[in-house]
PDB file of C-alpha atoms in Angstrom:
ATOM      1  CA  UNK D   1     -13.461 -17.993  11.045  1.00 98.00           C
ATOM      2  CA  UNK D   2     -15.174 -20.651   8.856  1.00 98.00           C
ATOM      3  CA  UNK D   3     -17.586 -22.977  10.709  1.00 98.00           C
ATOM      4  CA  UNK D   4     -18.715 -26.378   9.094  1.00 99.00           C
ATOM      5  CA  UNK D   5     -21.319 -28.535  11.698  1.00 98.00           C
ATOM      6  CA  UNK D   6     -22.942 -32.084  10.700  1.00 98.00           C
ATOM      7  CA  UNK D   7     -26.146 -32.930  11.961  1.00 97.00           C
ATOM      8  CA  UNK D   8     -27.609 -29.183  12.417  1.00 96.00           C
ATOM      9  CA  UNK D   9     -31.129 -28.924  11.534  1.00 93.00           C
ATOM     10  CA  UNK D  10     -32.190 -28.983  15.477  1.00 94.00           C
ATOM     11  CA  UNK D  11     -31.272 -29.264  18.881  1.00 96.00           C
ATOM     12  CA  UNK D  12     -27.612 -28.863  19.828  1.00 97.00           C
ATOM     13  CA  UNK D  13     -26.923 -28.621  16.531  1.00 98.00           C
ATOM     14  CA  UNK D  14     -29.069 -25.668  15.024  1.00 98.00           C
ATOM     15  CA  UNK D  15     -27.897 -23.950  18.887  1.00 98.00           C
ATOM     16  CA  UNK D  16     -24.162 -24.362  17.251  1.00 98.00           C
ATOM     17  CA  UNK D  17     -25.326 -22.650  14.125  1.00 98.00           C
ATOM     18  CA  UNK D  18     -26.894 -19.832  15.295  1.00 98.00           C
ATOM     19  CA  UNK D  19     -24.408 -19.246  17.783  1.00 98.00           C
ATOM     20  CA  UNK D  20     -21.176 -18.893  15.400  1.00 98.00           C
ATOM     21  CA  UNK D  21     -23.184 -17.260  12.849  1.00 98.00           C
ATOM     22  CA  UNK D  22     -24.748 -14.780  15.360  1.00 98.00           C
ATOM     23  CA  UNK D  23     -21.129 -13.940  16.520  1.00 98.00           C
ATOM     24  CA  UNK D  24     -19.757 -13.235  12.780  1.00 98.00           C
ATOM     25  CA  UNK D  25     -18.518 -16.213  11.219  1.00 98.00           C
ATOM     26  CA  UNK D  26     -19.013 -17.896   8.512  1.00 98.00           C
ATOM     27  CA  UNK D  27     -20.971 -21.235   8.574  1.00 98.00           C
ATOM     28  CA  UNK D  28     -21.918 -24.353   6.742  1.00 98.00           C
ATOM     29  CA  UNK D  29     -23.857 -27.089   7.994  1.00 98.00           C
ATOM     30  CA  UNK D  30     -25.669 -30.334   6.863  1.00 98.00           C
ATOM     31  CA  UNK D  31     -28.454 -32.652   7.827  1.00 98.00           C
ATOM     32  CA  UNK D  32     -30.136 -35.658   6.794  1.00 96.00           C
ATOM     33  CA  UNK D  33     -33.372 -35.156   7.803  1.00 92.00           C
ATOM     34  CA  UNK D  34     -36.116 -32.328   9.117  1.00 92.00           C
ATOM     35  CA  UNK D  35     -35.639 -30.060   5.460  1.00 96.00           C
ATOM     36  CA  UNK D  36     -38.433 -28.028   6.453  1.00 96.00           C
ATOM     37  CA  UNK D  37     -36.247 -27.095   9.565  1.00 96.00           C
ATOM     38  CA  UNK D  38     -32.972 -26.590   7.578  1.00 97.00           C
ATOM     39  CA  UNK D  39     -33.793 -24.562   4.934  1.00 97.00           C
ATOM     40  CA  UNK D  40     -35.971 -22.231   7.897  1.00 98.00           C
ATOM     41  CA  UNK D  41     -32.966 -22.046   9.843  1.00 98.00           C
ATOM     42  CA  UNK D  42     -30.828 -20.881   6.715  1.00 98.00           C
ATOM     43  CA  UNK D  43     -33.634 -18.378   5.750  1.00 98.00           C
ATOM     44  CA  UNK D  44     -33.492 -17.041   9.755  1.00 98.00           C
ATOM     45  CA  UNK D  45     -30.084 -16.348   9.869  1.00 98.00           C
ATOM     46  CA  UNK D  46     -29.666 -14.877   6.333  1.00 98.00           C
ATOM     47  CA  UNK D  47     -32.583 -11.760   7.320  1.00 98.00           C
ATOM     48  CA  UNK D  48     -30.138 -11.290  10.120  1.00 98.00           C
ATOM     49  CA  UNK D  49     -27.189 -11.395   7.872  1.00 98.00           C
ATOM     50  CA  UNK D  50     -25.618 -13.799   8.777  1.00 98.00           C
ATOM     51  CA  UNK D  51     -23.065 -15.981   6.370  1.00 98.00           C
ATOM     52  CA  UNK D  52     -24.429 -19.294   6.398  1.00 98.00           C
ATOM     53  CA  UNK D  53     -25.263 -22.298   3.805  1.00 98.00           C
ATOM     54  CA  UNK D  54     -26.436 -25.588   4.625  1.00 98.00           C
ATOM     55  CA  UNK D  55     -26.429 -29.023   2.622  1.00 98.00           C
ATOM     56  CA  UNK D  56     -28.630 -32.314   3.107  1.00 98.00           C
ATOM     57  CA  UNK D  57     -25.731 -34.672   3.201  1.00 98.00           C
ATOM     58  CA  UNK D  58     -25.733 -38.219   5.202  1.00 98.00           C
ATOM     59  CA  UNK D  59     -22.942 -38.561   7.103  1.00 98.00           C
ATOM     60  CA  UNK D  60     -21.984 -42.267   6.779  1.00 98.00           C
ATOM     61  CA  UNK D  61     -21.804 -41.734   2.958  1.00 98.00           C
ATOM     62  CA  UNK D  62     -18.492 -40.207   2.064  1.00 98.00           C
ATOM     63  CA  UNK D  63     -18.881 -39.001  -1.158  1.00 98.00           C
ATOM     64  CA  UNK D  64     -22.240 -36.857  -0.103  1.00 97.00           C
ATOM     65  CA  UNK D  65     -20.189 -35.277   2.799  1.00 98.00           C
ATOM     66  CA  UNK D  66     -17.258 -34.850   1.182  1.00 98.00           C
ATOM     67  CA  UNK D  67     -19.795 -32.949  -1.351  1.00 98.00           C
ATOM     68  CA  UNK D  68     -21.079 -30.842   0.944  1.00 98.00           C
ATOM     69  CA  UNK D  69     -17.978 -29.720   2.669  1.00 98.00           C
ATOM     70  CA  UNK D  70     -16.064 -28.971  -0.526  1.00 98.00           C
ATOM     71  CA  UNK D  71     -19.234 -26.686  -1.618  1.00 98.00           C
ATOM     72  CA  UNK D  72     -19.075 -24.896   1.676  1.00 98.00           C
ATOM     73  CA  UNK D  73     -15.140 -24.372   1.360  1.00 98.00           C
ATOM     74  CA  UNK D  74     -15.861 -23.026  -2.169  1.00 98.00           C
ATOM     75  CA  UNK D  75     -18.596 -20.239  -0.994  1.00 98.00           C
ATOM     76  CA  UNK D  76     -17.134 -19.927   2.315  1.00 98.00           C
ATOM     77  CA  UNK D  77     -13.685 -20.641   2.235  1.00 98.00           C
ATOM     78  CA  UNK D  78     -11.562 -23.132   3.556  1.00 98.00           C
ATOM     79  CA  UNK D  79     -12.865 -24.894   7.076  1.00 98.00           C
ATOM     80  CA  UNK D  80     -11.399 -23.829  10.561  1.00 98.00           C
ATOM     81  CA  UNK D  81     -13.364 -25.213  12.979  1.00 98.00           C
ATOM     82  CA  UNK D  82     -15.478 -28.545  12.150  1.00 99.00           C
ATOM     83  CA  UNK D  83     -18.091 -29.539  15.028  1.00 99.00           C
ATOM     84  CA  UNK D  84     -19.169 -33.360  14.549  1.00 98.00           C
ATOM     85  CA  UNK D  85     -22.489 -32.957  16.066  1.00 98.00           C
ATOM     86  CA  UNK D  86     -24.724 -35.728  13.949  1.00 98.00           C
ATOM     87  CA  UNK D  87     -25.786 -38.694  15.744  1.00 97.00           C
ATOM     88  CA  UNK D  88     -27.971 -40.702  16.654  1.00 96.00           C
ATOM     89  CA  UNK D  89     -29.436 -42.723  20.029  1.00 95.00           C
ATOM     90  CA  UNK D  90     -31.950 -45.793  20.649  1.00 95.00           C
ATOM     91  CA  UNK D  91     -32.729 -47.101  23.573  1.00 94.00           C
ATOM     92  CA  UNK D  92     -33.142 -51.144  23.238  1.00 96.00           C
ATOM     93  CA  UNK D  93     -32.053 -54.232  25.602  1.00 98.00           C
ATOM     94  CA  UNK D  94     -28.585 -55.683  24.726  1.00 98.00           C
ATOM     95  CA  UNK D  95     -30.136 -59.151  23.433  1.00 98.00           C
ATOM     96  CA  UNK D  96     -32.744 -57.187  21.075  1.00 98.00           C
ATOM     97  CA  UNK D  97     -30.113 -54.888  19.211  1.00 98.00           C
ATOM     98  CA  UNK D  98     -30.173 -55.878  15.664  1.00 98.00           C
ATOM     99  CA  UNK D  99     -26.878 -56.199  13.378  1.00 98.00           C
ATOM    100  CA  UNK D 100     -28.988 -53.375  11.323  1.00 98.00           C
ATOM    101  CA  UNK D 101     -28.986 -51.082  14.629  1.00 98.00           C
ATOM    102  CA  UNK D 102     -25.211 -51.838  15.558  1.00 98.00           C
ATOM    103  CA  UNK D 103     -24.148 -50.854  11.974  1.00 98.00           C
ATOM    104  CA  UNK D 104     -25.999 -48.236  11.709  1.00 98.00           C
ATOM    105  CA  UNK D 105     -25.570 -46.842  14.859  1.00 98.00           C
ATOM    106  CA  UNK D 106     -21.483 -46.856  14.391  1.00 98.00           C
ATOM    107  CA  UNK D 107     -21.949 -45.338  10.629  1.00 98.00           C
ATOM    108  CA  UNK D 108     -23.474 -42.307  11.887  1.00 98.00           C
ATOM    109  CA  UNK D 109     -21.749 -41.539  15.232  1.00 98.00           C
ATOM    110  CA  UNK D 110     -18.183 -43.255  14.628  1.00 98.00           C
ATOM    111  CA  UNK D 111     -18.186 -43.384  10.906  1.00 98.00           C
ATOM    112  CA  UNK D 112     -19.351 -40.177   9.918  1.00 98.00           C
ATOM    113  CA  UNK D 113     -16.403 -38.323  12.405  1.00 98.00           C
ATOM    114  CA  UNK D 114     -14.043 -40.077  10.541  1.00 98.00           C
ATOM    115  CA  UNK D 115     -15.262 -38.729   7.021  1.00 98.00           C
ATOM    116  CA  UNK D 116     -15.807 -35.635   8.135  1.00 98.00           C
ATOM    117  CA  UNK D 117     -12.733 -35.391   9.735  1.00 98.00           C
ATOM    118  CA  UNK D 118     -10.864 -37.220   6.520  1.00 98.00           C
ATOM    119  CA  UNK D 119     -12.726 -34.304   4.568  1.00 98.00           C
ATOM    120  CA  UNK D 120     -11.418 -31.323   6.328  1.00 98.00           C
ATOM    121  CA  UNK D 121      -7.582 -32.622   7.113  1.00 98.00           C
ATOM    122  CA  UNK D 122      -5.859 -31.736   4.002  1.00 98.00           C
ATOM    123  CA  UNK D 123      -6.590 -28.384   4.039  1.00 98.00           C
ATOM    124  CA  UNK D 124      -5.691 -27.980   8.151  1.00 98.00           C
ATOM    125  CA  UNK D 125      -3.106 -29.812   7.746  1.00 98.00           C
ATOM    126  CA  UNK D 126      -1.979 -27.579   4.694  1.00 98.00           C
ATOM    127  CA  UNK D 127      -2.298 -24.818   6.812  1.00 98.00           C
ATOM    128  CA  UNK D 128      -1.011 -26.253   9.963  1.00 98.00           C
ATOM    129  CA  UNK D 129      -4.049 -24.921  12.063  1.00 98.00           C
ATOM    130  CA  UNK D 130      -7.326 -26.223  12.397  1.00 98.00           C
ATOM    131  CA  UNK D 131      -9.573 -27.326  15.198  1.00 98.00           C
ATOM    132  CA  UNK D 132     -11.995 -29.940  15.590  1.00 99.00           C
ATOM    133  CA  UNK D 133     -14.624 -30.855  18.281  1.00 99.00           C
ATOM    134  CA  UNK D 134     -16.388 -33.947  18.501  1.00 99.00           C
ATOM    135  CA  UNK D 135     -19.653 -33.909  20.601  1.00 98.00           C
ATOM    136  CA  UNK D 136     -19.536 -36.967  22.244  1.00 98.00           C
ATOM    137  CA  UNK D 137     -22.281 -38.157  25.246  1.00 98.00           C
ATOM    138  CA  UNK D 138     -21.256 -38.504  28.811  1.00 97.00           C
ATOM    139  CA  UNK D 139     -22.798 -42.138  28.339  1.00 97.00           C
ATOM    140  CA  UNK D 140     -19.633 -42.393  26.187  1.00 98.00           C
ATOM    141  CA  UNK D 141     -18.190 -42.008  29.955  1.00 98.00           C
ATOM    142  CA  UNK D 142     -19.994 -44.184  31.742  1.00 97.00           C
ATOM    143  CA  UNK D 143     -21.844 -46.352  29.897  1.00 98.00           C
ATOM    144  CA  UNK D 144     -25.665 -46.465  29.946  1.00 96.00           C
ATOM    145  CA  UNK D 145     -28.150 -49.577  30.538  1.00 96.00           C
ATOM    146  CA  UNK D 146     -30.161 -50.299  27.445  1.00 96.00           C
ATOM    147  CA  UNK D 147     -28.361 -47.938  25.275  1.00 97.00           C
ATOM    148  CA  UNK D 148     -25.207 -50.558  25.282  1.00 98.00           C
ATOM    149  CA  UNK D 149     -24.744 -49.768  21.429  1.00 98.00           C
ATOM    150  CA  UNK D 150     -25.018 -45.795  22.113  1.00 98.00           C
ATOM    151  CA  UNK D 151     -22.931 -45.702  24.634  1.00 98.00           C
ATOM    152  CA  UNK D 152     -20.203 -48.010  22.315  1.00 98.00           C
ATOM    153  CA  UNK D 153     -20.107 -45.405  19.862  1.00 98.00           C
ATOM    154  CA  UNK D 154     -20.070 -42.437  21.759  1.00 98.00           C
ATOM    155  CA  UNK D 155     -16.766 -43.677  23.669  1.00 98.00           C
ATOM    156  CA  UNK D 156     -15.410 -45.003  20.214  1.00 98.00           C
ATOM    157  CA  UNK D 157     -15.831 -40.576  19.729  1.00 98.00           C
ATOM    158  CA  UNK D 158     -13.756 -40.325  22.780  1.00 98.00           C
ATOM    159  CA  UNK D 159     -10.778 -42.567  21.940  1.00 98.00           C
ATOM    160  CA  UNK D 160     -10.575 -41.429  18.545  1.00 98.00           C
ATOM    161  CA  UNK D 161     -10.330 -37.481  20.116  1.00 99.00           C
ATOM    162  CA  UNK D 162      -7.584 -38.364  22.344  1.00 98.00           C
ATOM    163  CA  UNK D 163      -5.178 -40.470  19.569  1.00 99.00           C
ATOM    164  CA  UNK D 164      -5.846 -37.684  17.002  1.00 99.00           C
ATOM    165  CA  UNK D 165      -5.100 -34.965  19.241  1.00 98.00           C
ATOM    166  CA  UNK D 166      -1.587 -36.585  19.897  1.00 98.00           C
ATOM    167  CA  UNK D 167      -1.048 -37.094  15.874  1.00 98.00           C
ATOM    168  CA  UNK D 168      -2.860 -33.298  14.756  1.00 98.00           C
ATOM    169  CA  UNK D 169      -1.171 -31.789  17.957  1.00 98.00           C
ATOM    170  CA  UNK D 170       2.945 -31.419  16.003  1.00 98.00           C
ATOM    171  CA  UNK D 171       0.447 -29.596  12.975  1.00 98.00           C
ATOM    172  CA  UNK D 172      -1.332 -26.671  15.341  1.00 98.00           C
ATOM    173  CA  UNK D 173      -4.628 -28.931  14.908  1.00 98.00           C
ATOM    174  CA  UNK D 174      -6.320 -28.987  18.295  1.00 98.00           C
ATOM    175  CA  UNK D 175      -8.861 -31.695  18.754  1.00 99.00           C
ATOM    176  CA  UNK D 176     -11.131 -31.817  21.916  1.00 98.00           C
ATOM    177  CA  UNK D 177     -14.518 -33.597  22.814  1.00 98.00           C
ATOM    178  CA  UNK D 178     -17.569 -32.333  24.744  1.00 98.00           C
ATOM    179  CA  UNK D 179     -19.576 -34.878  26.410  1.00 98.00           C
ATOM    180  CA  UNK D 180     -22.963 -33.694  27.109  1.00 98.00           C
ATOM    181  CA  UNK D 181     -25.043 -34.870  29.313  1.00 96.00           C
ATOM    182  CA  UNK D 182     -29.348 -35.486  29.687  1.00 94.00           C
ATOM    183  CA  UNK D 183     -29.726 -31.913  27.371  1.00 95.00           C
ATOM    184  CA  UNK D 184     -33.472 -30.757  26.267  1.00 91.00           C
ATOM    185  CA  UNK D 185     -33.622 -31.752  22.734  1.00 89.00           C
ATOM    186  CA  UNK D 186     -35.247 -34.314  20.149  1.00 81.00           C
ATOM    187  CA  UNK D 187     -32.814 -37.515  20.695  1.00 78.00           C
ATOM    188  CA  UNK D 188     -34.137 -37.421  24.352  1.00 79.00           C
ATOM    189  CA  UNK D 189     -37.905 -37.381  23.744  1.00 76.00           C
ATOM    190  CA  UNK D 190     -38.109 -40.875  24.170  1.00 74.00           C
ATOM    191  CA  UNK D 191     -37.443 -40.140  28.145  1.00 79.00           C
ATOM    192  CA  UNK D 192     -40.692 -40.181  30.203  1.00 83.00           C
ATOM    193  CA  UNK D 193     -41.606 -37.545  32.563  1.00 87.00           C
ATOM    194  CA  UNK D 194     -40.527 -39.506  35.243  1.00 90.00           C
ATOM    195  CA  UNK D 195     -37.281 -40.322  33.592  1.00 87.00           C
ATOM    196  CA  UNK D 196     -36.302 -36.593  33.766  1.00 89.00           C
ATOM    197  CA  UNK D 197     -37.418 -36.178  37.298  1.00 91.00           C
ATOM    198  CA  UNK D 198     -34.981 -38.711  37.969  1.00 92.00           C
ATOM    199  CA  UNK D 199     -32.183 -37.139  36.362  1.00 92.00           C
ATOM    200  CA  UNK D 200     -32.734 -34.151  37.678  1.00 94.00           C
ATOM    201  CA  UNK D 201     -33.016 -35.594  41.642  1.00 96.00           C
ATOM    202  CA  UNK D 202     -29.726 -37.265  40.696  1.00 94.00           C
ATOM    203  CA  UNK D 203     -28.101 -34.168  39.138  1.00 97.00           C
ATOM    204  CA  UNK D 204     -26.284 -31.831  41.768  1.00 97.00           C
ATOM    205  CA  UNK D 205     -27.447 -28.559  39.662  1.00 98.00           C
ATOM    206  CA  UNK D 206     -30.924 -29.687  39.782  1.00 97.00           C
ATOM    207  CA  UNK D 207     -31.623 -29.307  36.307  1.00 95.00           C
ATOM    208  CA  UNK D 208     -31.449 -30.699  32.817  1.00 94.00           C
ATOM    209  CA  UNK D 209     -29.057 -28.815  30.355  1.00 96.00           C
ATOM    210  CA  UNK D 210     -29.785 -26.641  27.592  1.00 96.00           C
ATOM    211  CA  UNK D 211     -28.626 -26.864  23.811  1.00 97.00           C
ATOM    212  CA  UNK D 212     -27.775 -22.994  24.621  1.00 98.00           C
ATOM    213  CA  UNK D 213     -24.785 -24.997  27.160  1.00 98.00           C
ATOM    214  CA  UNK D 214     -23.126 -26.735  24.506  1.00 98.00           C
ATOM    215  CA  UNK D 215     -23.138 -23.898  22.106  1.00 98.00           C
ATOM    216  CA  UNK D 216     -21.353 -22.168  24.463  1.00 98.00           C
ATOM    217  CA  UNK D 217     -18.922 -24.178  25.091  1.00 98.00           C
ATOM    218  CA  UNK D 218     -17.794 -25.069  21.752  1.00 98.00           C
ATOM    219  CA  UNK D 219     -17.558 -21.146  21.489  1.00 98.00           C
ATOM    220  CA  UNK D 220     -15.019 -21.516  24.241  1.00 98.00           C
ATOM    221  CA  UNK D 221     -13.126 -24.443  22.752  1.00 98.00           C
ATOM    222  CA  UNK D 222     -13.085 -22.898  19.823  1.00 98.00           C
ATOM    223  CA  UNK D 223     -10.430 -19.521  20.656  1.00 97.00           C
ATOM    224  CA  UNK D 224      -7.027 -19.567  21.149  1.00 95.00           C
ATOM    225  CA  UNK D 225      -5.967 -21.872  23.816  1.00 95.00           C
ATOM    226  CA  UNK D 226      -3.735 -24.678  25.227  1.00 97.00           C
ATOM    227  CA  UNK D 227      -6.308 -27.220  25.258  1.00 98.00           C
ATOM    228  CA  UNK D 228      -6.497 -29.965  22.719  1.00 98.00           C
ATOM    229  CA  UNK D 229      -6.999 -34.031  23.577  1.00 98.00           C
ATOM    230  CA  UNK D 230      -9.634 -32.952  26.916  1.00 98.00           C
ATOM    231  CA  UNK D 231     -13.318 -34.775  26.971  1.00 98.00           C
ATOM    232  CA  UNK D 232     -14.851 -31.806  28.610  1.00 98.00           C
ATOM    233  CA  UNK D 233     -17.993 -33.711  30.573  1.00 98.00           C
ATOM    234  CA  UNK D 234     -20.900 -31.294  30.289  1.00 98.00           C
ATOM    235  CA  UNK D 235     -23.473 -32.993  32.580  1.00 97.00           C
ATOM    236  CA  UNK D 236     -24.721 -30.775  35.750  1.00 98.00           C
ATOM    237  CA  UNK D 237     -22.741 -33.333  38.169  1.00 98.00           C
ATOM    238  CA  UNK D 238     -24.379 -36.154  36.991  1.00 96.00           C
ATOM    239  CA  UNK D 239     -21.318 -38.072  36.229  1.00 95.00           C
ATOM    240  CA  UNK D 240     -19.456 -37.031  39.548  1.00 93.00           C
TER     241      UNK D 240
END
């Protein structure tokens, strides 16, 4: 299977890499930031060897993802599974979010799904096969205070799984989202100590979740099944 994943240079992302590659497929990735990270990751998994190649491509820009993806089809083959992992979070007050951090807050996590799913279609569709997972948040779910914009986006991921999935679903394409929840990465270091001892009083498992969680999940979505249109809520309880 050929693997393409946006946003991949860390956290859940560079989990999803090593986690298809490590299991024998081929993937291609991309990142906007953290090169030093990237091109170690790429280095890693090649010494094990792996089949991987990676691409500094922005997301909201079209043409560079477009780029990026045709490249990996052309050294890989065509794409199979596509994980929309980039994104981005901020935590600000409703009345202080900027037309600057709305924008760019939907061009990353809304806008950059749609390209990279644009980018990949033809050839599914071609093939009538295909599947897609968008990584969503459970604050997509349920909304979170001061991260009003975030949590926007995140359920614009949702909505756009669920209508796709009906249109892909006649063409074998099966499209499914995984909402994480509070997971130990970068986009959460802006939580304080005390923020996380929160969560974790609040969370019936009693812990926070692991990039290692998602990774295997995606794993899971991404075999033979009869799933395709689920928001698969990866939170500890937290949500329940």
């Amino acid at each position: 299977m050929t693997v393409f994943i946006t946003g991949a240079s860390r956290g859940i992302g560079r989990c999803l890499v090593e986690e298809f590659a490590r299991l024998g497929h081929s993937v291609g990735f991309c990142w906007l930031n953290s090169d030093s990270k990237a091109y170690e990751l790429i280095d890693s998994l090649k010494k094990e060897g792996c089949s991987v190649v990676g691409f500094k491509a922005d997301v909201s820009n079209k043409e560079q993802l477009c780029a990026a993806i045709a490249e990996a089809e052309k050294k890989l083959g065509a794409i199979d599974l596509l994980i929309n992992n980039a994104g981005i979070a901020q935590s600000k007050l409703f009345t202080d979010i900027t037309n600057e951090d709305w924008d760019r807050m939907f061009d990353i996590n809304v806008k950059g799904v749609f390209n990279a799913i644009q980018a990949v279609l033809p050839s599914m569709l071609n093939r009538k096969s295909g599947k897609i997972i968008n990584i969503s948040s459970m604050w997509g779910v349920v909304g979170a205070s001061t991260e009003v914009h975030y949590s926007a986006s995140k359920a614009a991921v949702i909505g756009l799984t669920k209508a796709l999935a009906k249109e892909l679903g006649p063409s074998g394409i099966a499209v499914n989202c995984i909402a994480p929840g509070v997971i130990d990465t970068d986009i959460n270091a802006f939580l304080t100590e005390s923020d996380i001892d929160d969560i974790i009083e609040s969370t019936p498992l009693g812990k926070i979740g692991t990039p290692k969680d998602i990774a295997r999940l995606a794993v899971f979505l991404s075999g033979d099944s009869f799933i395709t249109g689920q928001i698969i809520t990866a939170d500890g309880g937290f949500t329940l």
